[in-house]
Structure formats: C-alpha cells, structure tokens
Amino acid sequence: MLEWLFEPLSFEFMRNALMVGILAGVLCPVVGTYLLVQRMALLGDVMAHSVLPGLAIAFFLQINILIGAFVSGIISAFLIAWIRSQTRIKVDAAMALIFSSFFALGVLLITLLRNKLDLDSFLFGDILGVTQADVSRTAMITLVVLALVRLFYKELFFYTFDRLGAQAIGLPINSIYLGLMAGVTLTIIASMQTVGVVLVVALLVGPATTAYLLVKQLHQMMGLGALLGAVSSVIGMYISYYLNVPSGPCIVLISCGFFVLAVLFSPSQGLLTQPETVNRAANILSRLKQTERSK
Amino acid sequence: MLLVQHLSVNYRSVKALEDISFKLPEGTLVGLLGPNGAGKSTLIKALLGLIPKQSGEVLYRDAPLQQQRQQVAYVPQRSQIDWDYPATVWNVVMLARTTHAGWFRSPSRQSAEIVKESLRRVDLFDLRDRPIGSLSGGQQQRVFLARAIAQQADLLLLDEPLAAVDKKTEALIFQIYDELKAEGKTLLISCHEWGGILNHYDQLLLINQRLVAQGIPKEVMTPTNIELAYGIPPQPRHFHDALENSFFC
C-alpha cells in the first residue's frame, strides 16, 4: 500500500537526493531568516548567481570548485557592501549591478574556457548526479553552519536587529557581516545540486517567510522554517520522481504553496482568519440563517 | 567625567560638526538641543565612534571612550529600528547582556535577574513576552530604556527617547532619569522639545554644527543663543515659551 512511498528509496540516487534535499531544506531557512529580517532577501539571489565565475575558473584550474564558488560569492558580498558605503548608490541598485555582472562573467567564462561544466545543472540543480561524496559534503557544510549559528546566536541577533547598537556595545560588526555572508555562500553551495542557483533564493526565503507569519521569535522562525523547508524538499522530490520533472521547481512551488496557506490561514495575520474577517463572516452567516428561518 | 575636545565630523565631505568641545561631570542629566539637521544624532554617534571623526578627542574617565564601550549604553532613534523584527520585549532587553555573557555563552541567571529588574523599573514586566511590533510608541521607547538600564553602564547616550511618547510615559521616563542620576550615572539626551520640560535637565548643550551654548537651562535659552542656533530672531512669545510652557518647535 505504501509502495509509492518506498519504491523511490530503492534507488541509491534517490536516497542520496533526498538526503541532500532534506539537509538543504533545513539549512536554507535558518540562514535565510537572517537575510529576511535584514530586508536583504534578494542578497541570497545575488550571491547565488555570483558564485558562477568562481565555479568556472576553479573548474578550469582544476582546483576544488567549492573554493572557487566560495571566493567568488564573498567577493560579490564585499563589493556590494563597498559600493553601499562609498557611494550614494542604494543597495538595491548595487545588488542588481553586481548580480548581473557576475552572472554574465560566469556564463562568458564557461564558454571561453571551453569547460565541460554543465551550466544547466548548476542553474537548475541536478538531483540525478548526487553522489555519496556530495551527501557527506552537504552534511558537513550543514553541520558547520548550524553549529556556528548556535554559537554566535546572540551576537547575530543583536547585529541583525540593531546594527548601530551592536557596534556601540563593541561587537565586531564587519567580521559578523563577513561571517554571515560566508554562511550564505556555503548554504548556496550546499543547495546548488538540489535546487540550482537560480531557484535557491526560494528555499532561503520561502519557508522562513512562511514561518514569519506564524511565530513571533527569531529562533522559532528558524525552527519552523527548517521543518517547512525539509518537508517541501521531500514532497518536491517525490513529485519530481513520479512526474519525471526537474526537482528544483517542484520543491520551490511546494514551499510557495505553504506560504500561500500561511497568508490565508495564519492565526494572527491570515487574510481569512483575522478577527475582523472572521467576525464579518460570522455576521453574514447568522444573517443568512435568520433569513432562511424567516422563510 | 566625559571630556570632548575639538570634535569635528564630516559627512560625505559636508561639515556636520565643527570644533565641538565640552565636558560633562558625573551624575548629571544633560539635554542636547538644536534645530533639525544641527547634528544631534551625529554628535551622539561620533562620541560612540559609530561614525569616523575628522579630528578631536572623546575621553571618558581620562581614557578614550571607544576603548570602554561596555561603559556606555546607547539608545538609537526609533526610526533606526525595524519594529517588525521577530523579537519579544524580553529578547530585546536581553541584548544588553550580550557582552557580559561573553562569546559562545548563553546569558547567566544573574543576567536574567537584571533584565527582569530593568523591565519592572520601566513598568513593562507584564508585557515581556509581547512582540515589540505590538507595543505603543511610548512602550517601545521604554523597551530601549530598559535595555540601557540592563547594560549597567555609567554613561547613557539617548537619541530622542521622547519621540512618540505620551505625557504619562514622559513623566515615568523623567523619574527614571532622576533615579539613574542619583546612582551617579551621566545621561546625555538629545531632545526635540521646548518648554518647561527643559527645566528637568541639569544642563543643556545647544548646538548647530558648532556648540552654541552650554549651561543651566536659564543661561542657555536666551534670545541671543536661540537666534544663533535656530537662525530666527525669537518672537517675544516664543522666547517666553522656550522655558515656560510646552511647545514643539
């Protein structure tokens, strides 16, 4: 009866894919929460696209492509912060500029260096190609980033809530910013195979946004976001398996579905569950009943 | 004592503060006054080292203030805070204990006691689990005042803590200022209000890019000084109001 549930698990690639998917589903919302509360959700998208030149160069030089991706992502974050502090240009413009330039450079480099790098698999994820080594690497990254978030929780909280206050009390805010960006880049690298760089922002922001509508504290937002992210990954993978469609878009749309549900039904902020709406609906219902009775 | 000498600050090549010198003795309540754009927030940020200074020195108890940041509590302007941040009143006040706990550690039980006590002092203990976004303007200001108290600093720099505050909260806040002053703490508070309320302060600093006057309220709020700072010759009525009645400029 539960064959549909277990059948995919008989394939090694599917077991690996699910593992990587769950890990990315947990990690992305935790890190994404920090982007969200700083109104920097799009920075995740920017950095995801910015890892491309690093990938291409690292592949060409035959060094670990993760190192290339990491360096490239950090450089983009640094450039955005620099443009923001040194010029009158606002952060959205800086991000748009950096994001498109890095992406363009990446695409050009891949063509020019005649890489055998498969652009598609980086852009949209390549769940079929997940190896055992990929699983352990993703697990490593997830563990390290989650441990760091736990260790520096109160400092990160202070920094993302009140940057000037954090600086005033003597916290090293530049290091915290760099650390946060390193975490975002690592998270993107860990999720590249599952959803691809084009869609990773959805996993960074989607589950965390949904959680934001449902809970009121930062750590609750991370916890619930991680749960929603993992569940979205698993459901998305199964749909992708049975319908033979790419996994990234499935995962993203499932996570988006959760968001729509939360927008409509969140106990405190839902469009259909807000006290006024409920009262109005109750009024209409009771009036309808009265008119029926009077008939 | 807080000693500021020849402090100048440029903001993107525009002069924001020029050659400001003053000293504040311990245990005083000092109001920082000046028109919009006079550099009140800039001065507070420059004292804390949050923005680079062009020249000058800021010494607290004979050592640079920047090296003793735990001794200073800072209350930022309301508009600098994202009130939709997923945090409760308790979370925010607990931030004051961040550096006391040290890296990698959770706040101690003693810190929790201090936070509890601070919340009681500003009369917010019952609202400790409320999200900060659901509070009124006056309650939000009191959250940050509680955070400043919980830091147990000796020098407090507050940026417009009376913005969006009702009369009742205003009285409570001034009562807390007096208590802190009695504990020997020094408070520098930028303010936007005129009128009798200014008499609460031991001293006023009137600035407009430069220091126009410092002293007890009566000495500072003279027609000449007001004209120097605000650039308008004070109307007789205004001048009368400057220290007598409440009146927003």
Coordinates of C-alpha atoms in Angstrom, one line a residue, chain A:
Chain A
M1 CA 0.0 0.0 0.0
L2 CA 2.8 2.4 0.9
E3 CA 4.7 1.2 -2.1
W4 CA 4.7 4.6 -3.7
L5 CA 6.4 5.9 -0.7
F6 CA 9.2 3.3 -0.5
E7 CA 9.7 2.5 -4.2
P8 CA 11.9 5.6 -4.9
L9 CA 14.0 4.7 -1.9
S10 CA 15.2 1.5 -3.5
F11 CA 17.4 3.6 -5.8
E12 CA 20.6 4.9 -4.5
F13 CA 20.5 8.2 -6.4
M14 CA 17.1 8.9 -4.9
R15 CA 18.2 8.2 -1.4
N16 CA 21.2 10.5 -1.9
A17 CA 19.0 13.1 -3.5
L18 CA 16.5 13.0 -0.6
M19 CA 19.3 13.3 2.0
V20 CA 20.8 16.3 0.2
G21 CA 17.3 17.8 -0.2
I22 CA 16.5 17.5 3.5
L23 CA 19.8 19.0 4.5
A24 CA 19.4 21.9 2.2
G25 CA 15.8 22.2 3.3
V26 CA 16.9 22.6 6.9
L27 CA 19.9 24.8 6.3
C28 CA 18.5 27.3 3.8
P29 CA 15.7 28.7 6.0
V30 CA 17.9 29.1 9.1
V31 CA 20.4 31.2 7.1
G32 CA 17.6 32.8 5.1
T33 CA 16.0 34.0 8.3
Y34 CA 18.9 36.4 8.8
L35 CA 18.6 37.7 5.3
L36 CA 14.9 38.2 5.7
V37 CA 15.0 40.1 9.0
Q38 CA 17.6 42.5 7.5
R39 CA 15.4 43.1 4.4
M40 CA 18.2 41.6 2.4
A41 CA 16.2 38.6 0.9
L42 CA 17.4 39.4 -2.6
L43 CA 21.1 39.2 -1.4
G44 CA 20.6 35.4 -1.4
D45 CA 19.7 35.6 -5.1
V46 CA 22.6 37.9 -5.8
M47 CA 25.2 35.6 -4.1
A48 CA 23.8 32.5 -5.7
H49 CA 24.4 34.0 -9.2
S50 CA 27.7 35.4 -8.2
V51 CA 29.3 32.0 -7.5
L52 CA 29.3 31.2 -11.2
P53 CA 32.6 32.9 -12.3
G54 CA 34.3 31.2 -9.3
L55 CA 32.9 27.8 -10.4
A56 CA 34.2 28.3 -14.0
I57 CA 37.7 29.4 -13.0
A58 CA 38.1 26.7 -10.4
F59 CA 37.0 24.1 -12.9
F60 CA 39.4 25.4 -15.5
L61 CA 42.3 25.4 -13.0
Q62 CA 41.2 22.0 -11.7
I63 CA 41.0 23.2 -8.1
N64 CA 38.1 22.3 -5.8
I65 CA 35.1 24.1 -7.4
L66 CA 33.7 24.8 -4.0
I67 CA 36.6 27.0 -3.1
G68 CA 36.1 28.9 -6.3
A69 CA 32.4 29.4 -5.6
F70 CA 33.1 30.5 -2.1
V71 CA 35.7 33.1 -3.0
S72 CA 33.5 34.4 -5.8
G73 CA 30.4 34.7 -3.6
I74 CA 32.4 36.5 -0.8
I75 CA 33.9 39.0 -3.3
S76 CA 30.4 39.9 -4.5
A77 CA 29.1 40.5 -1.0
F78 CA 32.2 42.6 -0.3
L79 CA 31.7 44.7 -3.4
I80 CA 28.0 45.3 -2.6
A81 CA 29.0 46.5 0.9
W82 CA 31.7 48.6 -0.5
I83 CA 29.5 50.3 -3.1
R84 CA 26.9 50.9 -0.5
S85 CA 29.3 52.6 2.0
Q86 CA 31.4 54.6 -0.5
T87 CA 28.8 56.0 -2.9
R88 CA 25.3 57.4 -2.8
I89 CA 24.1 54.3 -4.7
K90 CA 21.4 52.4 -2.8
V91 CA 21.7 48.8 -2.0
D92 CA 19.1 47.5 -4.5
A93 CA 20.9 49.1 -7.4
A94 CA 24.3 47.8 -6.2
M95 CA 22.8 44.3 -5.9
A96 CA 21.3 44.4 -9.4
L97 CA 24.5 45.5 -10.9
I98 CA 26.8 43.0 -9.1
F99 CA 24.4 40.2 -9.7
S100 CA 24.0 40.6 -13.4
S101 CA 27.7 41.4 -14.0
F102 CA 28.9 38.3 -12.1
F103 CA 26.4 36.1 -13.8
A104 CA 27.4 37.4 -17.2
L105 CA 31.1 36.9 -16.4
G106 CA 30.3 33.4 -15.3
V107 CA 28.5 32.5 -18.5
L108 CA 31.3 34.0 -20.6
L109 CA 34.0 32.2 -18.7
I110 CA 32.3 28.9 -19.0
T111 CA 32.1 29.3 -22.8
L112 CA 35.6 30.9 -23.2
L113 CA 37.4 28.3 -21.1
R114 CA 35.6 25.6 -23.0
N115 CA 34.6 24.0 -19.8
K116 CA 32.8 20.7 -19.8
L117 CA 31.0 22.2 -16.9
D118 CA 27.3 21.6 -17.4
L119 CA 25.7 25.1 -17.0
D120 CA 22.2 23.7 -16.8
S121 CA 22.9 21.5 -13.8
F122 CA 24.2 24.5 -11.8
L123 CA 21.4 26.7 -12.8
F124 CA 18.6 24.3 -12.1
G125 CA 20.0 21.6 -9.9
D126 CA 21.0 18.1 -10.9
I127 CA 19.5 15.7 -8.4
L128 CA 20.3 12.6 -10.5
G129 CA 24.0 13.3 -10.2
V130 CA 24.2 13.4 -6.4
T131 CA 26.9 11.1 -5.2
Q132 CA 27.7 9.7 -1.8
A133 CA 30.5 12.2 -1.6
D134 CA 28.1 15.1 -2.3
V135 CA 25.9 13.9 0.6
S136 CA 28.7 13.9 3.1
R137 CA 29.9 17.3 1.9
T138 CA 26.5 18.8 2.2
A139 CA 26.1 17.2 5.6
M140 CA 29.5 18.7 6.7
I141 CA 28.5 22.2 5.5
T142 CA 25.1 22.0 7.2
L143 CA 26.6 20.9 10.5
V144 CA 29.3 23.5 10.5
V145 CA 26.9 26.4 9.6
L146 CA 24.2 25.3 12.0
A147 CA 26.8 25.0 14.8
L148 CA 28.1 28.5 14.0
V149 CA 24.6 29.9 14.1
R150 CA 24.1 28.3 17.5
L151 CA 27.5 29.6 18.8
F152 CA 27.0 33.1 17.6
Y153 CA 23.3 33.3 18.0
K154 CA 23.1 36.3 20.4
E155 CA 25.7 38.3 18.5
L156 CA 23.9 37.6 15.2
F157 CA 20.6 38.5 16.8
F158 CA 22.0 41.8 18.0
Y159 CA 23.7 42.6 14.7
T160 CA 20.6 41.9 12.5
F161 CA 18.2 43.7 14.9
D162 CA 20.2 46.8 15.7
R163 CA 23.5 47.2 13.8
L164 CA 24.4 50.5 15.3
G165 CA 23.6 49.3 18.8
A166 CA 25.7 46.2 18.3
Q167 CA 28.6 48.4 17.1
A168 CA 28.1 50.7 20.1
I169 CA 28.4 47.9 22.6
G170 CA 31.7 46.9 20.9
L171 CA 30.7 43.9 18.7
P172 CA 32.9 43.5 15.6
I173 CA 30.2 44.2 13.1
N174 CA 32.4 43.9 10.0
S175 CA 33.5 40.4 11.0
I176 CA 29.9 39.5 11.7
Y177 CA 28.8 40.7 8.3
L178 CA 31.6 38.7 6.6
G179 CA 30.8 35.7 8.6
L180 CA 27.1 35.9 7.7
M181 CA 28.0 36.2 4.0
A182 CA 30.3 33.3 4.3
G183 CA 27.4 31.3 5.8
V184 CA 25.1 32.4 3.0
T185 CA 27.7 31.4 0.3
L186 CA 28.2 28.0 2.0
T187 CA 24.5 27.4 2.1
I188 CA 24.1 28.2 -1.5
I189 CA 26.9 25.8 -2.4
A190 CA 25.3 23.1 -0.3
S191 CA 21.9 23.7 -2.1
M192 CA 23.2 24.0 -5.7
Q193 CA 22.6 20.4 -6.6
T194 CA 19.1 20.3 -5.1
V195 CA 17.5 23.4 -6.5
G196 CA 20.2 25.2 -8.6
V197 CA 21.5 28.7 -8.2
V198 CA 18.5 30.3 -10.0
L199 CA 16.0 29.0 -7.5
V200 CA 18.0 28.7 -4.3
V201 CA 16.7 32.1 -3.1
A202 CA 13.2 30.5 -2.9
L203 CA 14.4 28.0 -0.4
L204 CA 16.4 30.7 1.5
V205 CA 13.4 32.9 1.8
G206 CA 10.2 30.9 1.2
P207 CA 10.0 28.7 4.3
A208 CA 11.4 31.4 6.6
T209 CA 8.7 33.9 5.3
T210 CA 6.0 31.4 5.9
A211 CA 7.3 30.8 9.5
Y212 CA 7.4 34.6 10.0
L213 CA 3.7 34.7 9.5
L214 CA 3.2 32.0 12.2
V215 CA 5.6 32.7 15.1
K216 CA 6.9 35.7 16.9
Q217 CA 10.6 35.0 17.8
L218 CA 13.7 34.6 15.7
H219 CA 14.6 31.1 16.8
Q220 CA 11.1 29.9 16.3
M221 CA 11.2 31.3 12.8
M222 CA 14.3 29.3 12.1
G223 CA 13.0 26.1 13.6
L224 CA 9.6 26.2 11.8
G225 CA 11.3 27.4 8.6
A226 CA 13.7 24.4 8.7
L227 CA 10.8 22.0 9.2
L228 CA 8.9 23.5 6.3
G229 CA 12.0 23.5 4.2
A230 CA 12.7 19.8 4.8
V231 CA 9.1 18.9 4.2
S232 CA 9.0 20.9 0.9
S233 CA 12.2 19.2 -0.2
V234 CA 10.8 15.7 0.4
I235 CA 7.4 16.3 -1.2
G236 CA 9.0 18.1 -4.1
M237 CA 11.4 15.2 -4.8
Y238 CA 8.6 12.6 -4.8
I239 CA 6.6 14.7 -7.3
S240 CA 9.7 15.2 -9.4
Y241 CA 10.3 11.4 -9.3
Y242 CA 6.8 10.4 -10.3
L243 CA 6.1 13.1 -12.9
N244 CA 9.6 13.0 -14.3
V245 CA 10.1 16.8 -14.0
P246 CA 13.1 18.8 -12.5
S247 CA 13.2 18.6 -8.7
G248 CA 14.2 22.3 -8.1
P249 CA 10.9 23.9 -9.4
C250 CA 8.8 21.2 -7.6
I251 CA 10.5 22.0 -4.3
V252 CA 10.1 25.7 -4.8
L253 CA 6.4 25.5 -5.7
I254 CA 5.6 23.3 -2.7
S255 CA 7.4 25.8 -0.4
C256 CA 5.4 28.6 -2.1
G257 CA 2.2 26.6 -1.5
F258 CA 2.9 26.6 2.2
F259 CA 3.4 30.3 2.1
V260 CA 0.0 30.8 0.4
L261 CA -1.6 28.7 3.1
A262 CA 0.0 30.8 5.8
V263 CA -1.0 34.0 4.2
L264 CA -4.6 32.8 4.1
F265 CA -4.8 30.9 7.4
S266 CA -2.2 32.3 9.8
P267 CA -3.9 32.6 13.2
S268 CA -2.6 36.1 13.9
Q269 CA -2.1 37.5 10.4
G270 CA -4.0 35.3 7.9
L271 CA -6.3 37.1 5.4
L272 CA -9.1 34.7 6.1
T273 CA -8.5 34.2 9.8
Q274 CA -8.0 37.7 11.1
P275 CA -10.6 38.6 13.8
E276 CA -12.3 41.2 11.6
T277 CA -12.7 38.8 8.7
V278 CA -14.0 36.0 11.0
N279 CA -16.5 38.4 12.6
R280 CA -17.7 39.7 9.3
A281 CA -18.1 36.1 8.0
A282 CA -20.0 35.1 11.2
N283 CA -22.3 38.1 10.8
I284 CA -23.1 37.2 7.2
L285 CA -23.7 33.6 8.2
S286 CA -26.0 34.4 11.1
R287 CA -28.0 36.8 8.9
L288 CA -28.3 34.1 6.2
K289 CA -29.6 31.7 8.8
Q290 CA -32.1 34.3 10.0
T291 CA -33.4 34.9 6.6
E292 CA -33.7 31.2 6.0
R293 CA -35.6 30.7 9.2
S294 CA -38.0 33.6 8.4
K295 CA -38.8 31.9 5.1

